[in-house]
mmCIF file of C-alpha atoms and ligand atoms in Angstrom:
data_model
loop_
_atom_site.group_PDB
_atom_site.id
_atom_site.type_symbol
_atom_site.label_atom_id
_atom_site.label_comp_id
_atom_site.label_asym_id
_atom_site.label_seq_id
_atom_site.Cartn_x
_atom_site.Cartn_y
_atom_site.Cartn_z
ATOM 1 C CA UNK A 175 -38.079 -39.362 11.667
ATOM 2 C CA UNK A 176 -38.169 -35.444 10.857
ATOM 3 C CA UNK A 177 -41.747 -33.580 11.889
ATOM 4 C CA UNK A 178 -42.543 -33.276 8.611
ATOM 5 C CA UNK A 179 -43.303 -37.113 9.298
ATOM 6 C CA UNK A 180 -43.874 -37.390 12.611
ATOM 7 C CA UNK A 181 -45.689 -34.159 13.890
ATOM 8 C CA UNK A 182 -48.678 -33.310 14.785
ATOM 9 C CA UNK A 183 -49.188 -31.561 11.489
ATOM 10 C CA UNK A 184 -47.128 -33.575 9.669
ATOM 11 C CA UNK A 185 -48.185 -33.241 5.439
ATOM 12 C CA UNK A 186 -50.291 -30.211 6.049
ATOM 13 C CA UNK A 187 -49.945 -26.586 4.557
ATOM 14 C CA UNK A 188 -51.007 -23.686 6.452
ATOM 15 C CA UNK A 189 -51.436 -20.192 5.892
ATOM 16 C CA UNK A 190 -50.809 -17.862 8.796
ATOM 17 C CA UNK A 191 -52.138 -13.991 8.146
ATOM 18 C CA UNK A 192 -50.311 -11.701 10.228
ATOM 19 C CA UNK A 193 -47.645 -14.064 10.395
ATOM 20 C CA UNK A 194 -45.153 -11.531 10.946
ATOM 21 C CA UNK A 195 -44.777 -10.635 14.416
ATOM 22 C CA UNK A 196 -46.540 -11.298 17.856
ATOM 23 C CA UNK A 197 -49.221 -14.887 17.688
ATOM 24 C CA UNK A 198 -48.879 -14.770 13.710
ATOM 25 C CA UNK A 199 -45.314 -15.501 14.141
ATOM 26 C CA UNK A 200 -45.280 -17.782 17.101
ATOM 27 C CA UNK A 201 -47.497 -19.777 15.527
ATOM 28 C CA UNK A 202 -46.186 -19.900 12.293
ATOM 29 C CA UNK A 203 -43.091 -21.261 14.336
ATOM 30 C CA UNK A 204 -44.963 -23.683 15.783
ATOM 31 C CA UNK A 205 -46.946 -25.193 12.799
ATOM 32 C CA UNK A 206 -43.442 -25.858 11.159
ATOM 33 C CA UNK A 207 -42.166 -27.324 14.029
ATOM 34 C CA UNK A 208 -45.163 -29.758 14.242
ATOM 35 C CA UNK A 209 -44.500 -30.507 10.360
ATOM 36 C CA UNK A 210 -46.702 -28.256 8.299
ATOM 37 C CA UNK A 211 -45.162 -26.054 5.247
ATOM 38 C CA UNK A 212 -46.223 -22.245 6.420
ATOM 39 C CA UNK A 213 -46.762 -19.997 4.177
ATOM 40 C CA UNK A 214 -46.501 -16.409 6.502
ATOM 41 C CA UNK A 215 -48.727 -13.708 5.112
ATOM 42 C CA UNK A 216 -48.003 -10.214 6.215
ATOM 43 C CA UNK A 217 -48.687 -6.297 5.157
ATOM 44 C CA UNK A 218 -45.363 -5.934 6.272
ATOM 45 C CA UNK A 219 -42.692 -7.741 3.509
ATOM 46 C CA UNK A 220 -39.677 -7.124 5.843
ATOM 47 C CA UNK A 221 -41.645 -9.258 8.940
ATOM 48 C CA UNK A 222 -43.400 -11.884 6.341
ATOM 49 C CA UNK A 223 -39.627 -13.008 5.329
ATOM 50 C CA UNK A 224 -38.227 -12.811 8.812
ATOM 51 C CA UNK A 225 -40.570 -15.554 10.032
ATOM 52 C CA UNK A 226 -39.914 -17.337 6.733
ATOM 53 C CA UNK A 227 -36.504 -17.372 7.561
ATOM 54 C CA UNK A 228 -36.747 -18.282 10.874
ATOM 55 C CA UNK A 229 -38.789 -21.170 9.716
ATOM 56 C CA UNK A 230 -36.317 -22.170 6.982
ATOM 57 C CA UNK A 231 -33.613 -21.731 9.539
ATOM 58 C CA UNK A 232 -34.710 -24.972 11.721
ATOM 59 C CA UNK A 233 -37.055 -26.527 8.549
ATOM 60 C CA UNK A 234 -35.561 -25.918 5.096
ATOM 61 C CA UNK A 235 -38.247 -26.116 2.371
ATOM 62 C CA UNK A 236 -41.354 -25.143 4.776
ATOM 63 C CA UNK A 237 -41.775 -22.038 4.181
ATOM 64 C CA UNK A 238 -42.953 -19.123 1.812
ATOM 65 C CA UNK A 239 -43.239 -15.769 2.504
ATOM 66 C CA UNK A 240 -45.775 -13.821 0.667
ATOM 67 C CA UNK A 241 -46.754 -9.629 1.101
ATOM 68 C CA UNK A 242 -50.891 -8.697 1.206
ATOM 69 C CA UNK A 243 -53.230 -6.999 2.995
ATOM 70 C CA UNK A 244 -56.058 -9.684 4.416
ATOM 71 C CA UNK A 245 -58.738 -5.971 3.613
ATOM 72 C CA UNK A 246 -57.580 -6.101 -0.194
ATOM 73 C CA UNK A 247 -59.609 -8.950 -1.863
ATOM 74 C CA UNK A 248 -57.072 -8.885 -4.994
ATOM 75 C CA UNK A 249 -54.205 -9.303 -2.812
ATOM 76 C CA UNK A 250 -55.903 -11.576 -0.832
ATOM 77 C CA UNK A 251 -56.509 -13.913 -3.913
ATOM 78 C CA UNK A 252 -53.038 -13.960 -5.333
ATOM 79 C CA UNK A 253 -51.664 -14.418 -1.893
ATOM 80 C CA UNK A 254 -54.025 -17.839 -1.534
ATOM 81 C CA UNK A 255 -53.177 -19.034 -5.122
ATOM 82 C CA UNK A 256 -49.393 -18.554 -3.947
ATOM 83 C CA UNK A 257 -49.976 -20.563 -1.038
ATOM 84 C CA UNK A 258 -51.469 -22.939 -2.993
ATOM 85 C CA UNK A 259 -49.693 -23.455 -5.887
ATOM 86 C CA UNK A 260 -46.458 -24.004 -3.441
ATOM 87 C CA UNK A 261 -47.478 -27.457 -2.324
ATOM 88 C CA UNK A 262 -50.692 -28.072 -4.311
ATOM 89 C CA UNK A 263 -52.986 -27.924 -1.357
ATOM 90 C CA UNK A 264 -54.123 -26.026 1.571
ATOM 91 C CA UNK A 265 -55.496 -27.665 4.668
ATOM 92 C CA UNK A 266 -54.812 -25.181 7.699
ATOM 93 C CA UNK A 267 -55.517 -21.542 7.476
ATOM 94 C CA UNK A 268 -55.478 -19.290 10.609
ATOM 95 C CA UNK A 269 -57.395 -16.087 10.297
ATOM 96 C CA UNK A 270 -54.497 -14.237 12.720
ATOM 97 C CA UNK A 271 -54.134 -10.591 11.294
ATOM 98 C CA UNK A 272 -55.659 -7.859 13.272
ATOM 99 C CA UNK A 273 -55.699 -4.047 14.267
ATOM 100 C CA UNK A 274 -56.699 -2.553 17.324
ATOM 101 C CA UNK A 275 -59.036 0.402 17.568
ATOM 102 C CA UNK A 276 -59.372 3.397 19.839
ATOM 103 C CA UNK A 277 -62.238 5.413 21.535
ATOM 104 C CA UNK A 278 -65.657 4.689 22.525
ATOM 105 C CA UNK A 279 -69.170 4.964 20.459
ATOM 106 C CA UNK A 280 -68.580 8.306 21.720
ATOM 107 C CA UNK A 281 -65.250 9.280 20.175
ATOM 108 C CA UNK A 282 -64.169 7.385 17.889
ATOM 109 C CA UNK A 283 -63.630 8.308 14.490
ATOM 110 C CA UNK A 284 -65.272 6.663 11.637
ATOM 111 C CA UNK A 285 -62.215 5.592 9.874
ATOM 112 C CA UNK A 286 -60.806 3.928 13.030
ATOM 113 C CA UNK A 287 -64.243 1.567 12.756
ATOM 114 C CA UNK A 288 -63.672 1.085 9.206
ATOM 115 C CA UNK A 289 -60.357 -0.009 9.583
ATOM 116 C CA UNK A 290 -61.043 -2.648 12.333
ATOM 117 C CA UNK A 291 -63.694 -4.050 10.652
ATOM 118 C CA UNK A 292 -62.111 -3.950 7.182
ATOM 119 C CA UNK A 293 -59.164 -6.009 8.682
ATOM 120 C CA UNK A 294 -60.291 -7.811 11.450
ATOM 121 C CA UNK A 295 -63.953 -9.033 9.830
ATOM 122 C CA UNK A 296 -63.746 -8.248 6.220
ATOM 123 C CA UNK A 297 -59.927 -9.676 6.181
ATOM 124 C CA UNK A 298 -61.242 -12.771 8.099
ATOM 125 C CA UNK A 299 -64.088 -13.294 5.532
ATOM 126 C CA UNK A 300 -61.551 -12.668 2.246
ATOM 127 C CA UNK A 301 -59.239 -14.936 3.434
ATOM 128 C CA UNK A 302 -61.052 -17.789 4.731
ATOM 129 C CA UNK A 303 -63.735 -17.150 0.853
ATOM 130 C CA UNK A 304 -59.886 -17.598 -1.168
ATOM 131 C CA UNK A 305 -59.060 -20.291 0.994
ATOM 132 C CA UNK A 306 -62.340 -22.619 1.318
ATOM 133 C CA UNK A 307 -61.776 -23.501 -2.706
ATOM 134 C CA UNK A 308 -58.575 -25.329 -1.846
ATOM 135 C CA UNK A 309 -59.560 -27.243 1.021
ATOM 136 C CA UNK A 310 -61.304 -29.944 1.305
ATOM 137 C CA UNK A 311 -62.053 -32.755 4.144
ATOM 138 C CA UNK A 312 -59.637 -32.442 6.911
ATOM 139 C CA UNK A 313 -59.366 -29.014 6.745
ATOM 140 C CA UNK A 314 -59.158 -26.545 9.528
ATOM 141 C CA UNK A 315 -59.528 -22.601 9.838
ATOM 142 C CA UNK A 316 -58.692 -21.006 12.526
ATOM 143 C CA UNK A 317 -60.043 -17.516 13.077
ATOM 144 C CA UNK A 318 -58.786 -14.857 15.502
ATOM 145 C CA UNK A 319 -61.300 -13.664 17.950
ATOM 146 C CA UNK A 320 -60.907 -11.747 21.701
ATOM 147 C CA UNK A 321 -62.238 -11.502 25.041
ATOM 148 C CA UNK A 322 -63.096 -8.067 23.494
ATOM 149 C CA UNK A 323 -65.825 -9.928 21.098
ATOM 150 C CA UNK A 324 -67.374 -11.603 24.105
ATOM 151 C CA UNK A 325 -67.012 -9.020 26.821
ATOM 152 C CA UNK A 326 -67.095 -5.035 26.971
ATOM 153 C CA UNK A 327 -63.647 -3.270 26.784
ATOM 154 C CA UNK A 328 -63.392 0.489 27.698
ATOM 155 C CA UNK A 329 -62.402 2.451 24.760
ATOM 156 C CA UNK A 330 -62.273 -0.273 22.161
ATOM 157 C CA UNK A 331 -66.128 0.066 19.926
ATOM 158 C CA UNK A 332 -64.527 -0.583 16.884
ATOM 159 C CA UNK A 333 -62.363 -3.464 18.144
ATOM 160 C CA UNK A 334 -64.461 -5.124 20.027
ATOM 161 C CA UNK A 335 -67.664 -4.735 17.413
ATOM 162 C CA UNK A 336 -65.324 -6.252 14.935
ATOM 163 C CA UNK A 337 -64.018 -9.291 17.125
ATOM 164 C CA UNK A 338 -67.682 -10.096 18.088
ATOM 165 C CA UNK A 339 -68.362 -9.788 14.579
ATOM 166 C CA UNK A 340 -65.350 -12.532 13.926
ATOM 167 C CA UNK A 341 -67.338 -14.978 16.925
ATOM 168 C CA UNK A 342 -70.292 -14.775 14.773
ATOM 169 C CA UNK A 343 -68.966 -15.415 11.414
ATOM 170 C CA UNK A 344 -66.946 -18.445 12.702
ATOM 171 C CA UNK A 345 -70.488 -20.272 14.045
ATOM 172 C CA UNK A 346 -71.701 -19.243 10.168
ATOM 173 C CA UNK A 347 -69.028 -20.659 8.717
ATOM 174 C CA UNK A 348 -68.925 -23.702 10.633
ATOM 175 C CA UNK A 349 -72.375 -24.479 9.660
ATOM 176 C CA UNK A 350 -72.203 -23.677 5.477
ATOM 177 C CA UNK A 351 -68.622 -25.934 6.103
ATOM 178 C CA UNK A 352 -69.234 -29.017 7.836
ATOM 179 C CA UNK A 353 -70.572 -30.798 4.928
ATOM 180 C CA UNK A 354 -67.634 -30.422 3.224
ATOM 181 C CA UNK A 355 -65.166 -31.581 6.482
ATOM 182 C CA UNK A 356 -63.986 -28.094 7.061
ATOM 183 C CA UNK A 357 -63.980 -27.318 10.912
ATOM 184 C CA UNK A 358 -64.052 -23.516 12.143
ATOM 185 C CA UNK A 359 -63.016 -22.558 15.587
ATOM 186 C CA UNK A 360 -62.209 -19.308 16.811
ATOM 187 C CA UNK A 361 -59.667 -18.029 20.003
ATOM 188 C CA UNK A 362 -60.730 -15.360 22.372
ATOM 189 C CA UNK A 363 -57.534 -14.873 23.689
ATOM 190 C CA UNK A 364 -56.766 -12.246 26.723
ATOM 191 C CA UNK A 365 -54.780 -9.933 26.143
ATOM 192 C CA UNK A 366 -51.278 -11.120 25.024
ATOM 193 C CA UNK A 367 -48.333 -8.283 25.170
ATOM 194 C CA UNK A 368 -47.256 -7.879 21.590
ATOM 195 C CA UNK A 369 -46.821 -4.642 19.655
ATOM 196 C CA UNK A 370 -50.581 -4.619 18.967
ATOM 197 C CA UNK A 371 -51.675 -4.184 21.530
ATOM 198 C CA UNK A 372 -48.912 -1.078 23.200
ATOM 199 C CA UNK A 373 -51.330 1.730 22.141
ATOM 200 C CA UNK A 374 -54.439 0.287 23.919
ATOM 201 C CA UNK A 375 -52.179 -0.507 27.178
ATOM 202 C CA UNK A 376 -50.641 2.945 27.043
ATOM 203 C CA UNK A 377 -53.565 4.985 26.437
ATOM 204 C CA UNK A 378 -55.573 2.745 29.781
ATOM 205 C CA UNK A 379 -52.411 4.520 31.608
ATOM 206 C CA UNK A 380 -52.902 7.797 30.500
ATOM 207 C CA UNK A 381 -49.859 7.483 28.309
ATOM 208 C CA UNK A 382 -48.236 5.613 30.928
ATOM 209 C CA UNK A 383 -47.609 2.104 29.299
ATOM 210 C CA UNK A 384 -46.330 0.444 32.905
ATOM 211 C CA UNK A 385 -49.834 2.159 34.439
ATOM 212 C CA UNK A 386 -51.583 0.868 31.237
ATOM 213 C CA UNK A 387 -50.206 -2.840 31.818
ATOM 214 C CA UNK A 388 -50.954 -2.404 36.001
ATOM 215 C CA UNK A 389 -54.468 -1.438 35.087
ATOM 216 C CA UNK A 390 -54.752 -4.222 32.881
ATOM 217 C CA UNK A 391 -53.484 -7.020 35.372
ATOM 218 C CA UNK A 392 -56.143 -6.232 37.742
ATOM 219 C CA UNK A 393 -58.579 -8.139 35.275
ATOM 220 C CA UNK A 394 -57.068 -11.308 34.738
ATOM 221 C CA UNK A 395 -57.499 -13.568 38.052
ATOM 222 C CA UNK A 396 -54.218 -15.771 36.763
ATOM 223 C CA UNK A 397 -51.959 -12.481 37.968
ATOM 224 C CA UNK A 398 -49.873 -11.865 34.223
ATOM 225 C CA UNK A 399 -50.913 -11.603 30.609
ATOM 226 C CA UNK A 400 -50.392 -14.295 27.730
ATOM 227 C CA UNK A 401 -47.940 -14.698 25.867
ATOM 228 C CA UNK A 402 -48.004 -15.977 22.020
ATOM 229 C CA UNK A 403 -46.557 -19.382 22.192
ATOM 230 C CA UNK A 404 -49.877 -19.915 24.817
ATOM 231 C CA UNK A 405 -52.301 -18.479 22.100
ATOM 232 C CA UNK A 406 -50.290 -20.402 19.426
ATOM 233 C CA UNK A 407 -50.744 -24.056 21.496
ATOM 234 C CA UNK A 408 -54.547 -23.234 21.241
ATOM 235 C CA UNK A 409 -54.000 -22.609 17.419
ATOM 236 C CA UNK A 410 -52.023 -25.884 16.953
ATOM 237 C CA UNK A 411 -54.774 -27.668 18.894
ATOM 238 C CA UNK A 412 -57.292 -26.511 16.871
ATOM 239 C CA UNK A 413 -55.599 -26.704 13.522
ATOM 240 C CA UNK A 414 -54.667 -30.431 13.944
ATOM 241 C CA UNK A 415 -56.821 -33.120 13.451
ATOM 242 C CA UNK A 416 -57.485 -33.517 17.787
ATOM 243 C CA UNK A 417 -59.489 -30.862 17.403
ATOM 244 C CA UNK A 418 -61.551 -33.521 14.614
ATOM 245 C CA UNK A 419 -64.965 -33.409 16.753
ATOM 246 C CA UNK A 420 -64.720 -29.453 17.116
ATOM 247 C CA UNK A 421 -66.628 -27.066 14.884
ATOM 248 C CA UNK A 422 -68.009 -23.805 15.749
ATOM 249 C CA UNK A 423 -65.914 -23.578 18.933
ATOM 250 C CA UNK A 424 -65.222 -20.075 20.867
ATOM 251 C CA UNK A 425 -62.018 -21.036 23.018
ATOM 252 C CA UNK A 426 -61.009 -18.515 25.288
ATOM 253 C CA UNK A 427 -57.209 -18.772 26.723
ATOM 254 C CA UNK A 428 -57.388 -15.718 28.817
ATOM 255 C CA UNK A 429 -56.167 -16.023 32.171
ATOM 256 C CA UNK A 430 -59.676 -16.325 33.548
ATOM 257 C CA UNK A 431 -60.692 -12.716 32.513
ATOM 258 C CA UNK A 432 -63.907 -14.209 31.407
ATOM 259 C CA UNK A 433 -64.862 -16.029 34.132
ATOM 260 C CA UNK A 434 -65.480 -13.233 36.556
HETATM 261 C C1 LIG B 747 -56.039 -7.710 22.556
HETATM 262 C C2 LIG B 747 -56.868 -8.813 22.988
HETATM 263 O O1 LIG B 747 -57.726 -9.132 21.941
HETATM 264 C C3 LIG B 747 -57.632 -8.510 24.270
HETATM 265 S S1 LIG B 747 -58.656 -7.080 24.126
HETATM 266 C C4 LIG B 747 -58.299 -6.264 25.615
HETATM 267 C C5 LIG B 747 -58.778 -7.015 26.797
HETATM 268 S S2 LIG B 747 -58.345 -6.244 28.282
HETATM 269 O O2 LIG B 747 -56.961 -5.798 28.208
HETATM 270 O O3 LIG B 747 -59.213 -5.095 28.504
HETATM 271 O O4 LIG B 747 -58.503 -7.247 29.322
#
């Protein structure tokens, strides 16, 4: 029996924004592997293919690689309607595409907050708007929060402002969506090394990245930071149908940085 049948997402379609590198893509992975058809949204064409064809690679057939930026409402609806039109349904979409930011309320420049809360809260409420008129009961969104929209990080205004404001729209949406059998859950994960996030750990070290990451360890009780299959087992959790009595969730894989 292949996972298509058998998996944990077996039948499903997903659509995974920032699919192209980092969680995006190790989730991606992962939702193919448990049997869903991905399609792998990314600003970047070059890293939206490569996890296409890393998906085709071990599941022919599962995967579709499409170009957009999550900020750009046009692109954002012809990337959905691609998705859609591929299999004729959408039941898993995970809100995963994200910048950083840099500066405090202090310094930092007013594009830098536009741009993290055009992508990371504006992108999260384009997609999941496109997406919500092709799914139906059963489905699951998935949106990508931090312990930066729970919890004060130095430097980060416009990152964390927009992750908090990611917490709150994923209680709002869970509300206006029950009724119609969507569930909305978001992950505040810890921080994960991918390229995201090499700026933020090498300006904490002064431009040292190794005295950015040392810093950094000394918050998270667990002794090391994630890494994105851990964030992506949350994802899969959430996306699949044992997650069926959770709606509104804020689920925080974070190596206990929270909890202090
Ligand atoms: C990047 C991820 O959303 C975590 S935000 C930074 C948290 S920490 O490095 O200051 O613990």
């Amino acid at each position: 029996m292949t996972s298509q049948e058998s998996g944990r997402l077996a039948g499903k379609v997903a659509l995974v924004t920032g699919a192209g590198s980092g969680i995006g893509q190790a989730a991606a992975m992962r939702f193919a592997a448990e049997g869903a058809s991905v399609a792998t949204l990314d600003i970047k064409p070059e890293l939206a293919s490569l996890t296409a064809m890393m998906i085709d690679k071990e599941h022919e057939g599962q995967s579709l690689a499409l170009v957009g930026n999550v900020a750009d409402a046009v692109e954002v609806e012809t990337a959905v309607e691609l998705a859609t039109a591929e299999w004729g349904r959408l039941d898993v979409l995970y809100n995963n595409a994200g910048v950083d930011s840099s500066g405090s309320v202090a310094d930092a420049a007013e594009d830098d907050w536009d741009r993290a809360f055009g992508v990371n809260a504006k992108g999260t409420f384009l997609v999941s708007r496109a997406a919500v008129r092709h799914m139906g009961e059963g489905g699951s969104i998935v949106n990508q929060g931090s312990v930066a929209g729970l919890v004060g990080v130095p430097n980060f205004a416009a990152y964390c402002a927009s992750k908090g404001a990611v917490v709150a729209l994923t209680r709002s949406m869970a509300v206006d969506l029950a009724p119609r059998g969507i569930r909305v859950n978001v992950i505040c994960p810890g921080t994960v090394y991918t390229p995201l996030m090499e700026p933020m750990l090498r300006a904490r070290g002064g431009g040292d990245l190794e005295a950015g990451l040392a810093k950094t360890l000394l918050k998270y009780p667990i002794g090391r930071l994630g890494t994105p299959d851990e964030i992506a087992n949350v994802a899969l959790f959430l996306a699949s149908d044992e997650a069926s009595f959770m709606t509104g969730s804020v689920i925080t894989p974070d190596g206990g940085m929270t909890a202090q």
